[in-house]
Coordinates of C-alpha atoms in Angstrom, one line a residue:
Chain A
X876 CA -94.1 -89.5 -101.0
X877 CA -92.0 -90.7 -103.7
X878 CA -88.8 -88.5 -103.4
X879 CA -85.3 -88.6 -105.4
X880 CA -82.0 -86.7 -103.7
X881 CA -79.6 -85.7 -105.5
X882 CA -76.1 -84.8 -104.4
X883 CA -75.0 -87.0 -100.9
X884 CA -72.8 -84.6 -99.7
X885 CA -72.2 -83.7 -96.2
X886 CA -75.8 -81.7 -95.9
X887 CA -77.4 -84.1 -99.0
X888 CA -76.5 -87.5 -97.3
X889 CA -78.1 -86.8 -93.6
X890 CA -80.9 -84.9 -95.9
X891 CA -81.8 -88.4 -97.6
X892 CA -80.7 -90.5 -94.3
X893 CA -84.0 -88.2 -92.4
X894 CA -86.6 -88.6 -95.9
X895 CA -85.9 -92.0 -95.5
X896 CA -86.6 -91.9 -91.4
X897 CA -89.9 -89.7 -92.3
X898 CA -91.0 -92.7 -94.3
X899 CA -90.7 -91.7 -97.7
X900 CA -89.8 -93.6 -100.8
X901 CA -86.2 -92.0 -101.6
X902 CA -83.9 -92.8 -104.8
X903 CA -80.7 -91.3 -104.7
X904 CA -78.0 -90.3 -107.2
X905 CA -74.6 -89.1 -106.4
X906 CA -71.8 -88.0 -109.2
X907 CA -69.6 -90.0 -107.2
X908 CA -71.7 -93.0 -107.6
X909 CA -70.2 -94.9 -103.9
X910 CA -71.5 -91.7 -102.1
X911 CA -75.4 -93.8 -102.9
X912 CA -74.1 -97.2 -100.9
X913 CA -74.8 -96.0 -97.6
X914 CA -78.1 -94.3 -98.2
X915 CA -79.0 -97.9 -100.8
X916 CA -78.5 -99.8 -97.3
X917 CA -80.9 -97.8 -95.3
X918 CA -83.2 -98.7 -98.0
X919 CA -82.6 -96.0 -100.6
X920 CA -83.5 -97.0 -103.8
X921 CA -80.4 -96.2 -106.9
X922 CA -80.4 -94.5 -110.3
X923 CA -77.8 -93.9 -112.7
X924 CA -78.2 -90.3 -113.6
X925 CA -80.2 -87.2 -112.2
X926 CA -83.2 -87.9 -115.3
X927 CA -83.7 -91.6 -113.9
X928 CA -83.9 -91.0 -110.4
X929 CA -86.4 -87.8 -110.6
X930 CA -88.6 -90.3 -113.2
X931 CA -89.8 -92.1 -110.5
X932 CA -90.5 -88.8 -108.0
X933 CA -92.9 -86.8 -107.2
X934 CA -90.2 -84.4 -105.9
X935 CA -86.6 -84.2 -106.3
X936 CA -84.8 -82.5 -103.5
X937 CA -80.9 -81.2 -104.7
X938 CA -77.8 -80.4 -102.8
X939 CA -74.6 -79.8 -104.5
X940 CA -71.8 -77.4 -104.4
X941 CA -72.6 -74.5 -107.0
X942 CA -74.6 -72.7 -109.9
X943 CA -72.8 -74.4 -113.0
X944 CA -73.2 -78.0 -110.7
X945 CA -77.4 -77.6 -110.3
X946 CA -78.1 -76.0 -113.8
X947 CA -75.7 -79.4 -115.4
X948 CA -78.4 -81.8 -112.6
X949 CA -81.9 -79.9 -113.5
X950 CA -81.0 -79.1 -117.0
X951 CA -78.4 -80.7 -118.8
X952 CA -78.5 -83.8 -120.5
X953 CA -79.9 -86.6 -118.8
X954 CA -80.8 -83.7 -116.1
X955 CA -83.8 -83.7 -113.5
X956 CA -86.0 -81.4 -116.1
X957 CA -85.9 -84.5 -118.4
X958 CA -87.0 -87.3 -116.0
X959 CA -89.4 -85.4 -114.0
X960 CA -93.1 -85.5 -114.7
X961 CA -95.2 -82.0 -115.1
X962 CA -97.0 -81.3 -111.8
X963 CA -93.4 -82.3 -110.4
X964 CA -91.3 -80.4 -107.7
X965 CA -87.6 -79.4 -107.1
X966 CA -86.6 -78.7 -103.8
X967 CA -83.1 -76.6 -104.4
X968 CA -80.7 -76.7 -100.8
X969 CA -77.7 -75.8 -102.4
X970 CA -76.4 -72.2 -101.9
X971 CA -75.9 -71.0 -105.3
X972 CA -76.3 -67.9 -107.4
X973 CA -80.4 -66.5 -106.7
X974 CA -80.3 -64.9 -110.2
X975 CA -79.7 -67.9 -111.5
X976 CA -82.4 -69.8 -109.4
X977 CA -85.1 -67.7 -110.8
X978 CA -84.1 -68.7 -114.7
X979 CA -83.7 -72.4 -113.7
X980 CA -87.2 -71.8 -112.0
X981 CA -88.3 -70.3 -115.4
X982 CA -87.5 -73.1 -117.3
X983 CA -88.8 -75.1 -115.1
X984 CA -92.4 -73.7 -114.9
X985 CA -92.3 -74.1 -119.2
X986 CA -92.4 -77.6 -118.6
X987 CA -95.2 -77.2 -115.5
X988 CA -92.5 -77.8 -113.0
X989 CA -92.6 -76.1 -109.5
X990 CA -89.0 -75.1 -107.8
X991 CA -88.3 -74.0 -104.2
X992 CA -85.0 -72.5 -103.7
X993 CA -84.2 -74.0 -99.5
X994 CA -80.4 -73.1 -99.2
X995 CA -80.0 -73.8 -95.5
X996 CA -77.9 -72.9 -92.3
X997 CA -76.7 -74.9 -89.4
X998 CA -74.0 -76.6 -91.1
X999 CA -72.9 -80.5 -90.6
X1000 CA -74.3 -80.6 -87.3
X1001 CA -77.7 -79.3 -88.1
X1002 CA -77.8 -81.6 -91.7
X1003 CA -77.4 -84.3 -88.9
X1004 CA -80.2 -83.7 -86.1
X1005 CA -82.1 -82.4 -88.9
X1006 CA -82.5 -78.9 -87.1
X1007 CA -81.3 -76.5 -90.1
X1008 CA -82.5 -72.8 -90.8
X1009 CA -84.2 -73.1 -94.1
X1010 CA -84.4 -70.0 -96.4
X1011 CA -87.4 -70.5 -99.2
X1012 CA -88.0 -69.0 -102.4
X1013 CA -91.1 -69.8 -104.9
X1014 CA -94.5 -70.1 -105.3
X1015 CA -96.5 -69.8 -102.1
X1016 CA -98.3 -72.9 -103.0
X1017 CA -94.9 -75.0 -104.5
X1018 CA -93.8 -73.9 -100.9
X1019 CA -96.7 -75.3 -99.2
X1020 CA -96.2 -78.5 -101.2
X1021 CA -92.2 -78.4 -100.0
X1022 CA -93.1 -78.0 -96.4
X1023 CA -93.7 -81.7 -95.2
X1024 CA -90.3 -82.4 -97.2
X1025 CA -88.4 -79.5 -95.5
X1026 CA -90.0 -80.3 -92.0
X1027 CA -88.2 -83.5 -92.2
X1028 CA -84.5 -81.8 -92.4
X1029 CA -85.3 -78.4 -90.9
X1030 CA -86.7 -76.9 -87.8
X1031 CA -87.1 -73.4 -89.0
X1032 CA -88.2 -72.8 -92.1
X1033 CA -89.2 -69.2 -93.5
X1034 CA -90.4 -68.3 -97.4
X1035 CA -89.3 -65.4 -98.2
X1036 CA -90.3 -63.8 -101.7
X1037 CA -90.5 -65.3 -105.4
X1038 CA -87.7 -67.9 -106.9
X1039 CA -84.6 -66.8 -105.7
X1040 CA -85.6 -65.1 -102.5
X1041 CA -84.0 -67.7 -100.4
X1042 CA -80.8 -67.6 -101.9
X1043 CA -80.6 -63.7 -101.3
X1044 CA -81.8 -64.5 -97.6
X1045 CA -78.6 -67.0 -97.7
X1046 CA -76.5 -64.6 -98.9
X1047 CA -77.3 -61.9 -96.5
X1048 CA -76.5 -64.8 -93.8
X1049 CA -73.3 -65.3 -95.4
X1050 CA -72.1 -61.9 -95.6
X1051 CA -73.2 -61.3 -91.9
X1052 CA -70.9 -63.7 -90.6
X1053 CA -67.9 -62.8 -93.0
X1054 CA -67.3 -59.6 -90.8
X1055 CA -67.6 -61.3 -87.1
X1056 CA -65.8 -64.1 -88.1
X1057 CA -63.0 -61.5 -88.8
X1058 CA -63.3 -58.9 -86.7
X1059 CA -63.5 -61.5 -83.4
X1060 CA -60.8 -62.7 -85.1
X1061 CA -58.5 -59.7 -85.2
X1062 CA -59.4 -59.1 -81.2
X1063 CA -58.4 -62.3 -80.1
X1064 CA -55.2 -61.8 -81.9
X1065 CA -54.8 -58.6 -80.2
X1066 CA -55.8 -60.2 -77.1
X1067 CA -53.5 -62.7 -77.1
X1068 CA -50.8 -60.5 -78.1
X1069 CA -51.2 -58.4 -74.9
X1070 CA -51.1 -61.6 -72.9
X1071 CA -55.1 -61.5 -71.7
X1072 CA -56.1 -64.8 -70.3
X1073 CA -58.3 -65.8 -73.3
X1074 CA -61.3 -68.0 -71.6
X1075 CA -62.0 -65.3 -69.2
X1076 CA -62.3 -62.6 -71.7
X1077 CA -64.3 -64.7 -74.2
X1078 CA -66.8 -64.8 -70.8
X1079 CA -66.6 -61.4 -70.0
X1080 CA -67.4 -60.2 -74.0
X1081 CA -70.3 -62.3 -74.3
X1082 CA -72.6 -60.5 -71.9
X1083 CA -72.5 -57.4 -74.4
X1084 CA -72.8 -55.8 -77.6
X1085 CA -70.0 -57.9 -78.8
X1086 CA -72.1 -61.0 -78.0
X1087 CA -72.7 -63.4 -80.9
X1088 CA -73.1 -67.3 -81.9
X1089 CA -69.1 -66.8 -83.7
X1090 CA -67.6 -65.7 -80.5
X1091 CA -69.8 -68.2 -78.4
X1092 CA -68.6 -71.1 -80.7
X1093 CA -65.5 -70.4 -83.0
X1094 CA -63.5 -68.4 -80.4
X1095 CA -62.1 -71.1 -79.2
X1096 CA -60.8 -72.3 -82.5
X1097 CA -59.8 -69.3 -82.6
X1098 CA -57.8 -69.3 -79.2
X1099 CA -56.2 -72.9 -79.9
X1100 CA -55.3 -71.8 -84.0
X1101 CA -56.9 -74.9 -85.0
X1102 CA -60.0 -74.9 -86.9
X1103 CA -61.5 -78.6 -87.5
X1104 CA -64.8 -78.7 -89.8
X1105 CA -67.4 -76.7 -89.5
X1106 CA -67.8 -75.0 -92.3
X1107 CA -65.0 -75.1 -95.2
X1108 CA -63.6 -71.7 -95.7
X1109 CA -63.6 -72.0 -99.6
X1110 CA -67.4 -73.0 -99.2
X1111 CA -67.5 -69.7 -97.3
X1112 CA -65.6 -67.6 -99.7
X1113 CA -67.7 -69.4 -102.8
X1114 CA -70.9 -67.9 -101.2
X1115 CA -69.8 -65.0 -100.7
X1116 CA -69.0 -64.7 -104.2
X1117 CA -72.1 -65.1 -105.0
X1118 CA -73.8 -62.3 -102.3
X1119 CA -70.7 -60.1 -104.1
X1120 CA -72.3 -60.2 -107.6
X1121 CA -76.1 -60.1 -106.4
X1122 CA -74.6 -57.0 -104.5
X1123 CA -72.8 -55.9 -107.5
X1124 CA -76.2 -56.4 -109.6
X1125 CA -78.3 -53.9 -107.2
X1126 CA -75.6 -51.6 -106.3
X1127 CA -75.0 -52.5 -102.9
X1128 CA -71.3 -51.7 -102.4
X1129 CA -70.2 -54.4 -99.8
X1130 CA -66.6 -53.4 -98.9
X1131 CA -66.3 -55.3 -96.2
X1132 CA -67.1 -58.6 -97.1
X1133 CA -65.2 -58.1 -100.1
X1134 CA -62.3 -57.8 -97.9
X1135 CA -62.9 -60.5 -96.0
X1136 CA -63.5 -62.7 -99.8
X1137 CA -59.7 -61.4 -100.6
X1138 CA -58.7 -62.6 -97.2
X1139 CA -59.9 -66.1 -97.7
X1140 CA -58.7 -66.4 -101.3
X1141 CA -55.5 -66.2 -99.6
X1142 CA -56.4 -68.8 -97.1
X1143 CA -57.3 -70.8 -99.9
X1144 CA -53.9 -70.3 -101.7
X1145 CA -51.8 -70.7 -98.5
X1146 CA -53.1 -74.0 -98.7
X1147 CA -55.9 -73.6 -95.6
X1148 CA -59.1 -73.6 -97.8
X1149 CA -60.7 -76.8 -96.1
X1150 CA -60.2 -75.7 -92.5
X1151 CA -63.4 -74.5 -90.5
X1152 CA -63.9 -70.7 -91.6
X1153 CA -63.2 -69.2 -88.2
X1154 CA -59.7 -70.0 -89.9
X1155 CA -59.9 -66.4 -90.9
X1156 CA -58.4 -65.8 -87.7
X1157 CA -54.7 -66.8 -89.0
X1158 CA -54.9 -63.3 -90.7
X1159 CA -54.1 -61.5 -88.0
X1160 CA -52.0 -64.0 -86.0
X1161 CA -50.5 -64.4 -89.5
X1162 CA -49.9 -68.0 -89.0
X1163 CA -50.4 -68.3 -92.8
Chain B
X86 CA -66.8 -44.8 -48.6
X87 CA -65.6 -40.9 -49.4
X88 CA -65.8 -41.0 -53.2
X89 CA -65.6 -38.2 -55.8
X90 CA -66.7 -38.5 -59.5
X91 CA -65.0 -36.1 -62.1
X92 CA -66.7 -36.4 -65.6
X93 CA -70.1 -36.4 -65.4
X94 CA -71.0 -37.2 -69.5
X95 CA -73.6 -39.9 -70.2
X96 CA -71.9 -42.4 -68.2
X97 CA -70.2 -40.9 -65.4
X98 CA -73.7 -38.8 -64.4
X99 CA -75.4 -42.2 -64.1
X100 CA -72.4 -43.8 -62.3
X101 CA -72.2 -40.9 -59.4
X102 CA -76.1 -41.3 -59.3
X103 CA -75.9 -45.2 -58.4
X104 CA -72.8 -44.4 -55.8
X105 CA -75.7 -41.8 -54.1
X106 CA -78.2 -44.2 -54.0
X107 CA -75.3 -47.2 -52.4
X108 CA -75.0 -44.6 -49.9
X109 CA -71.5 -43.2 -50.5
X110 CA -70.1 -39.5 -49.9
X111 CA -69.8 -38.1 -53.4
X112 CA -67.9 -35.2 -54.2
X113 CA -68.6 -34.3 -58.3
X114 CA -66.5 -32.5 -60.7
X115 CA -67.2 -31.5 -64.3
X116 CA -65.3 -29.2 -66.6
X117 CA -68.3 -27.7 -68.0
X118 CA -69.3 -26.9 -64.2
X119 CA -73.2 -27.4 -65.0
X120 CA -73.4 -30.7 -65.3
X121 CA -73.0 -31.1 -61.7
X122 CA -75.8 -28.9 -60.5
X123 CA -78.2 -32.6 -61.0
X124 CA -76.1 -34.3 -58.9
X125 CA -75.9 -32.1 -56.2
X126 CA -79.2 -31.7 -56.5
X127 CA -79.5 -35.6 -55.9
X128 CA -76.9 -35.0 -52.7
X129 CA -73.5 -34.9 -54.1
X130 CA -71.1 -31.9 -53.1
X131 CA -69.6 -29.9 -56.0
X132 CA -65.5 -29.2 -56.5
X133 CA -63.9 -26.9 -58.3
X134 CA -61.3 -29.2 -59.9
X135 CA -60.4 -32.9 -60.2
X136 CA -57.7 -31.6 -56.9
X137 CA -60.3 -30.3 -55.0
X138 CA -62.8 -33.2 -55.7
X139 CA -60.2 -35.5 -54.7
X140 CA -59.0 -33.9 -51.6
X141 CA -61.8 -35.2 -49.5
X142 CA -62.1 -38.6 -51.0
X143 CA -60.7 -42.1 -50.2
X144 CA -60.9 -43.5 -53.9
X145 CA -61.7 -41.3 -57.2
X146 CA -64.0 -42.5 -60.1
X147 CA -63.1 -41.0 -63.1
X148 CA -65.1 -41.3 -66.8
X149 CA -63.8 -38.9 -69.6
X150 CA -63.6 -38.9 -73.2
X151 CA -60.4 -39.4 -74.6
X152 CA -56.9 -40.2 -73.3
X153 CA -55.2 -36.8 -73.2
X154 CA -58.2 -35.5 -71.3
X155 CA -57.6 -38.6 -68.3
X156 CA -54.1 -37.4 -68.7
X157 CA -54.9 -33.9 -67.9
X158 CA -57.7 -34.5 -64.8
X159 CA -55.0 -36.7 -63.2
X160 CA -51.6 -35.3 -63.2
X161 CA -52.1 -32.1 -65.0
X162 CA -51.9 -28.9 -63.1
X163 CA -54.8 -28.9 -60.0
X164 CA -55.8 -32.8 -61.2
X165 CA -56.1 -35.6 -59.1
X166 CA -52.6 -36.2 -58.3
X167 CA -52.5 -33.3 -56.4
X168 CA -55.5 -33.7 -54.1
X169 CA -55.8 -37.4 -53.2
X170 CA -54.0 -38.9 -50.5
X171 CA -51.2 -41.3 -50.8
X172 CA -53.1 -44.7 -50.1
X173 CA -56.1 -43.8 -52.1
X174 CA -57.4 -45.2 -55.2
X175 CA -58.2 -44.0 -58.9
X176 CA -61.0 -45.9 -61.1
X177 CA -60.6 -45.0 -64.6
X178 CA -64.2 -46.3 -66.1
X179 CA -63.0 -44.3 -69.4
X180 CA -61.9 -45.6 -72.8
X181 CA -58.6 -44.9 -73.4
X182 CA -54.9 -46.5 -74.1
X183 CA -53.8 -49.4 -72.5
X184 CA -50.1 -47.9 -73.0
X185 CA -51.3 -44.3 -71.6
X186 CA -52.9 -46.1 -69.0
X187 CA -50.0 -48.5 -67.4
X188 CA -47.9 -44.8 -67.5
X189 CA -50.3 -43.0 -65.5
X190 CA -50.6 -45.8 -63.2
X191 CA -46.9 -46.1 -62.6
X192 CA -46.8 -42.3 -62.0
X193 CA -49.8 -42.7 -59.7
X194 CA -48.1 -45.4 -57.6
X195 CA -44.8 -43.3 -57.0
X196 CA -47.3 -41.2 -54.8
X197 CA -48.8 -44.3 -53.6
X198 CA -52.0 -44.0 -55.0
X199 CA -53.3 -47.2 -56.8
X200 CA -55.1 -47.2 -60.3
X201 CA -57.7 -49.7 -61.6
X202 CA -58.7 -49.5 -65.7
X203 CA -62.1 -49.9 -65.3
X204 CA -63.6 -49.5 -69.1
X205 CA -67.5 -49.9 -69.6
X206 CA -69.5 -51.8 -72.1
X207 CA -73.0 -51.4 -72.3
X208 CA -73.8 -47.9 -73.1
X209 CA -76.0 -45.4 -71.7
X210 CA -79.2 -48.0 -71.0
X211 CA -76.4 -50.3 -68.8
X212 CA -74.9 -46.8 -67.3
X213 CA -78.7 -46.3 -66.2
X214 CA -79.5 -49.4 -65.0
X215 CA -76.6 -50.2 -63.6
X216 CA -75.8 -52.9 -65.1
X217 CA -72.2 -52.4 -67.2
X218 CA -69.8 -54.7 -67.6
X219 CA -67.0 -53.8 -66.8
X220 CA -63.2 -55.2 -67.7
X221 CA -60.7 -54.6 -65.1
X222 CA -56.7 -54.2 -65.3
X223 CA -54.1 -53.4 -62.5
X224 CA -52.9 -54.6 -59.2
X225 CA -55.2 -57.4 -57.5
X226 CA -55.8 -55.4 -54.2
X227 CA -56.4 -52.3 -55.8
X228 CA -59.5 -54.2 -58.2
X229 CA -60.4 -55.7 -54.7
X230 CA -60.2 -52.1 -53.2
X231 CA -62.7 -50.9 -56.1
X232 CA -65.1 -53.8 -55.9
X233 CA -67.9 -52.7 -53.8
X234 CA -67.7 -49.4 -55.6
X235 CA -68.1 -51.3 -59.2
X236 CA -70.7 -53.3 -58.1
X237 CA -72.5 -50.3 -57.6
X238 CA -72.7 -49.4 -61.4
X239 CA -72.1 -52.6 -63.0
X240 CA -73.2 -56.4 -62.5
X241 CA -70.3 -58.5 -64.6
X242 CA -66.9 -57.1 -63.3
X243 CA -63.9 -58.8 -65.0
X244 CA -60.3 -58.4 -63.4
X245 CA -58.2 -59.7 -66.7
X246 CA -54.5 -58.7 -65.7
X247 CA -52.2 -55.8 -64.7
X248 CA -52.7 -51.8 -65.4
X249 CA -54.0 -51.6 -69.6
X250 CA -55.4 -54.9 -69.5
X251 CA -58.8 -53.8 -68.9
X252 CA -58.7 -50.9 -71.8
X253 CA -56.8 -54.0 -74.0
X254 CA -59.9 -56.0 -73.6
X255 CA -62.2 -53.0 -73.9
X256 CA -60.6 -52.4 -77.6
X257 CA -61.1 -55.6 -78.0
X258 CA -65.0 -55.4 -76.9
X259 CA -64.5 -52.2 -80.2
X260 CA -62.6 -54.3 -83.0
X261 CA -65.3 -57.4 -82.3
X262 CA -67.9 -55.4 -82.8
X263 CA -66.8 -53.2 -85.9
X264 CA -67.0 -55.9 -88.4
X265 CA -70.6 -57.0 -87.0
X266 CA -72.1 -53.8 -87.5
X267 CA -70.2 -53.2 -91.1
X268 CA -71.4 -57.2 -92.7
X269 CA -74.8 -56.7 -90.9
X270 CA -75.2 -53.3 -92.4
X271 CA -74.0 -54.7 -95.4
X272 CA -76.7 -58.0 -95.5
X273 CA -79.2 -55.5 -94.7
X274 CA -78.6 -53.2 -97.6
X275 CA -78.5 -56.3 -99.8
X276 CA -81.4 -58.1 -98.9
X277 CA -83.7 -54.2 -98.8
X278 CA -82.4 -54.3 -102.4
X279 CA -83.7 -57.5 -103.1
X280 CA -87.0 -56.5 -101.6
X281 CA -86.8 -59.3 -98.7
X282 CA -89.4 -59.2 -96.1
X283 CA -86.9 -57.7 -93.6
X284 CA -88.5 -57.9 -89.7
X285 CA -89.0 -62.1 -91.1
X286 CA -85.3 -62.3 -92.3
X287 CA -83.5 -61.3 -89.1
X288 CA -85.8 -63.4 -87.3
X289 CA -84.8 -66.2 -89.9
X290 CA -81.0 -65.5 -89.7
X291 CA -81.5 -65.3 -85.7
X292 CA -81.8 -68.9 -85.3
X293 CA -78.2 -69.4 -86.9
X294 CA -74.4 -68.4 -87.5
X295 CA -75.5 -64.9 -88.1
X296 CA -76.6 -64.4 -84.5
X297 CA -75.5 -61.5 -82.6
X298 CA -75.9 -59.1 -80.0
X299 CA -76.1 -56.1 -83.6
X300 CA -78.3 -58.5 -85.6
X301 CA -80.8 -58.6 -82.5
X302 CA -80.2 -55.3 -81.2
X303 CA -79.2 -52.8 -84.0
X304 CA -80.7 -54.4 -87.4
X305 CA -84.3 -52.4 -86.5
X306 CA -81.6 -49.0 -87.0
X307 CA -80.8 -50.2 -90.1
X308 CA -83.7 -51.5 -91.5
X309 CA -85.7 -48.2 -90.6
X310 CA -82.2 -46.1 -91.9
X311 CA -82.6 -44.2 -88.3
X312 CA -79.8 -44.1 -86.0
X313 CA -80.6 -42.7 -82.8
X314 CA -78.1 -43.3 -79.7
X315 CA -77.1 -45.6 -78.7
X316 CA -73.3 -45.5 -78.3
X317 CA -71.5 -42.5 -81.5
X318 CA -70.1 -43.5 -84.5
X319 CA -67.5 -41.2 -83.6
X320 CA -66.5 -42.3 -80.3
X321 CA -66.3 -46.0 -81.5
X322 CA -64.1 -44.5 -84.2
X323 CA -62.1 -43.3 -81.5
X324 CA -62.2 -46.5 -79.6
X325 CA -60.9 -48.1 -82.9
X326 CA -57.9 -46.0 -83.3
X327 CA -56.4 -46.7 -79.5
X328 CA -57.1 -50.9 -80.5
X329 CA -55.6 -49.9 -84.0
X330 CA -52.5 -47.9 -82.1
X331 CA -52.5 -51.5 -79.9
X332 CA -52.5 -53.9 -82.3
X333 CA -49.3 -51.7 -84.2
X334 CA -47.7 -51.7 -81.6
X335 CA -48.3 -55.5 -81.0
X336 CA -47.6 -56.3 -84.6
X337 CA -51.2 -57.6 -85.4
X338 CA -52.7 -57.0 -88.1
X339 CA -56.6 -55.7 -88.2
X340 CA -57.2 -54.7 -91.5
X341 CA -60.7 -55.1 -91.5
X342 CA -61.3 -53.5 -88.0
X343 CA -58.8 -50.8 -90.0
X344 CA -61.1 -50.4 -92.9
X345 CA -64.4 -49.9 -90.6
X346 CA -62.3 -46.9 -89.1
X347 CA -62.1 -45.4 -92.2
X348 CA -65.7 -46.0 -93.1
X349 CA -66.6 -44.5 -89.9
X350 CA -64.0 -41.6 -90.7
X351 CA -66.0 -40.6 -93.9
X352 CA -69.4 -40.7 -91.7
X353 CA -68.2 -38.5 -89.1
X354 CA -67.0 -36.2 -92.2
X355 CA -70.0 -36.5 -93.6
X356 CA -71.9 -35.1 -90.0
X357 CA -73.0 -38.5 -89.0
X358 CA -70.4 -38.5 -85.9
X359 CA -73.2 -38.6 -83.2
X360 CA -75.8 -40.9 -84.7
X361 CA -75.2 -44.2 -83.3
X362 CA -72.9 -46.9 -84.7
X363 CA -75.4 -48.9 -86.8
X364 CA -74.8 -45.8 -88.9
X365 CA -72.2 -47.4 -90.9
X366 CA -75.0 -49.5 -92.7
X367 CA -75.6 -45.9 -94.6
X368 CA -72.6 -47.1 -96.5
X369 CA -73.7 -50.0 -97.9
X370 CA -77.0 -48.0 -98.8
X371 CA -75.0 -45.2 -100.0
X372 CA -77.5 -42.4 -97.6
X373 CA -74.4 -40.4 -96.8

């Protein structure tokens, strides 16, 4: 197929890197235009703004950072909803605002454009082996049309509900980890306070209800208080900004991950907003 | 092995039955004297008091709700202390404070008896099956002493320091957990607002970050807004306050493990105490 990506971010980059492997035609644009060079020498094609490289795709996949970022790509000036031809597609893996998602989707169906929301999970690691969780939104059928895209970047892909769906599904992922991330924080703090031997205890908790993919992998961030990329703890506190007003909309008081948001908003102003997010764990050791 | 068993509540009942069945002497106490009529039924002889049911036993398993009531069946008037001989050995498989415990275990070794922290996780299914973990703290001999009695009950036994260090990591085991089940009651509540397809999201967010023991265990409770035990909301609240007392006294702070207490506090007001803990995803939903 004829594909554009835009945004070559760390997800967006190995995104293009496997259309490319899959065999399809790929033209990329990046804001930061040097961010295209790599993908241009495994034999991406170039365009100057978002409108020029969706004029020569069947489908434009997107991945940058937030809301105001993808409504500026898909519908301001020189945008995606310009270049793109009716019948078209956008395939949306940025984690942004779902409320949002369904007006661009709106907008976009005027103009006889399909849109898939496909924020993802897996993080740098699953961009690269092209092994992420996908979360869909949309049509049933602009879904059906997404899936040989999504299969090339994702290995487990579930739709979900109408335009926006997905991005609530990412959400709900997002607020999930907030509180493990800082409650297994808090008890290896405690733990290491009393002196436990750390590795053993780590072993021992996994084989029950306390068992879970933060304390399997981040713990031993967590034990070492360093916390190397990952997943960027102002990326994590961005998102769940946006599962706090989608709560806020339906009512859902969500206490808890609002604490943890004020916790990382003070990560973020000690200076400690591009560490890994298990970095939530300097909170209790108060290391901040 | 001449054992005796004193509290027989949904744990220790279980327990003295799996010490039958290896073939030990079991003498039972329990204060509300019933509860023993089962086990003696199943072999076990009966005692009037935690004295008498240690009088004729080698080493003493012990499983009781809260910390002033271990402080009462062991060296309050008629209590362990009084009846077992010097050389035996106490097993403490209940919850309770790490600082309570190291005192009771220095007083217990001025009459040369030994004590092992022995603290479950697992709940009532692993209490049946025999299959707790189990997260030892005391002197090495003594938690060699009380091995083939463990093994009895539980299949991942974890020696993790001196006398407390087993109820340390226990609280632990409480504070990890607490956040899970408050964000994953939380996404829950967000993504039934949204109307998600919820059986498909947790098998979506299962593949990723959001994994855990809850999310695969618990999230069915949640989803269906029925919480039947299970492990109580309110003896998890009481778990939390000893790792909150812990972590004060360490100097750590656990604010979010702190605000889950206080969640839980307003469930147990409400008469949700003896639900299970996925009950604090009625908060989110606002059900209380």
């Amino acid at each position: 197929m004829r594909l554009a990506v835009i945004g070559l971010g760390t997800m967006g980059a190995p995104m293009a890197r496997h259309l490319l492997a899959a065999g399809h035609e790929v033209t990329v644009h990046n804001r930061t235009r040097e961010r295209e060079e790599p993908l241009a020498e495994a034999g991406a094609a170039r365009a100057e703004t978002p409108a020029a490289a969706a004029a020569n795709a069947e489908a434009v996949l997107t991945c940058v950072s937030d809301t105001p970022d993808l409504e500026q790509i898909i519908l301001g000036p020189d945008g995606v909803a310009e270049g793109l031809v009716s019948g078209g597609l956008v395939i949306d893996c940025s984690t942004v605002s779902p409320a949002a998602t369904a007006e661009i989707a709106a907008k976009l169906r005027e103009r006889g454009i399909g849109m898939v929301d496909a924020p993802v999970s897996g993080g740098s690691e699953g961009a690269e082996k092209g092994t992420l969780t996908i979360f869909c939104g949309g049509e049933q059928g602009d879904v059906e049309r997404a899936g040989p895209i999504l299969d090339a970047i994702g290995s487990k892909i579930t739709h979900l509900g109408p335009s926006g769906a997905g991005q609530v599904a990412k959400a709900v992922n997002q607020v999930m980890i907030a509180g493990t991330y800082a409650t297994v924080g808090e008890g290896i703090a405690l733990a290491q306070a009393a002196g436990l031997p750390l590795e053993k205890l780590v072993e021992a908790l996994s084989g029950g209800a306390a068992a879970s993919w933060v304390l399997q992998n981040r713990s031993a961030n967590m034990i070492s208080n360093t916390y190397p990329l990952g997943f960027k703890v102002a990326l994590h506190r961005k998102d769940l900004g946006i599962a706090l007003d989608e709560a806020a909309r339906a009512g859902v008081p969500m206490d808890v991950a609002a604490l943890v948001a004020t916790q990382e908003d003070g990560l973020v102003d000690s200076g400690f907003g591009d560490e890994d997010v298990s970095a939530v764990a300097r909170i209790p050791k108060r290391t901040d």
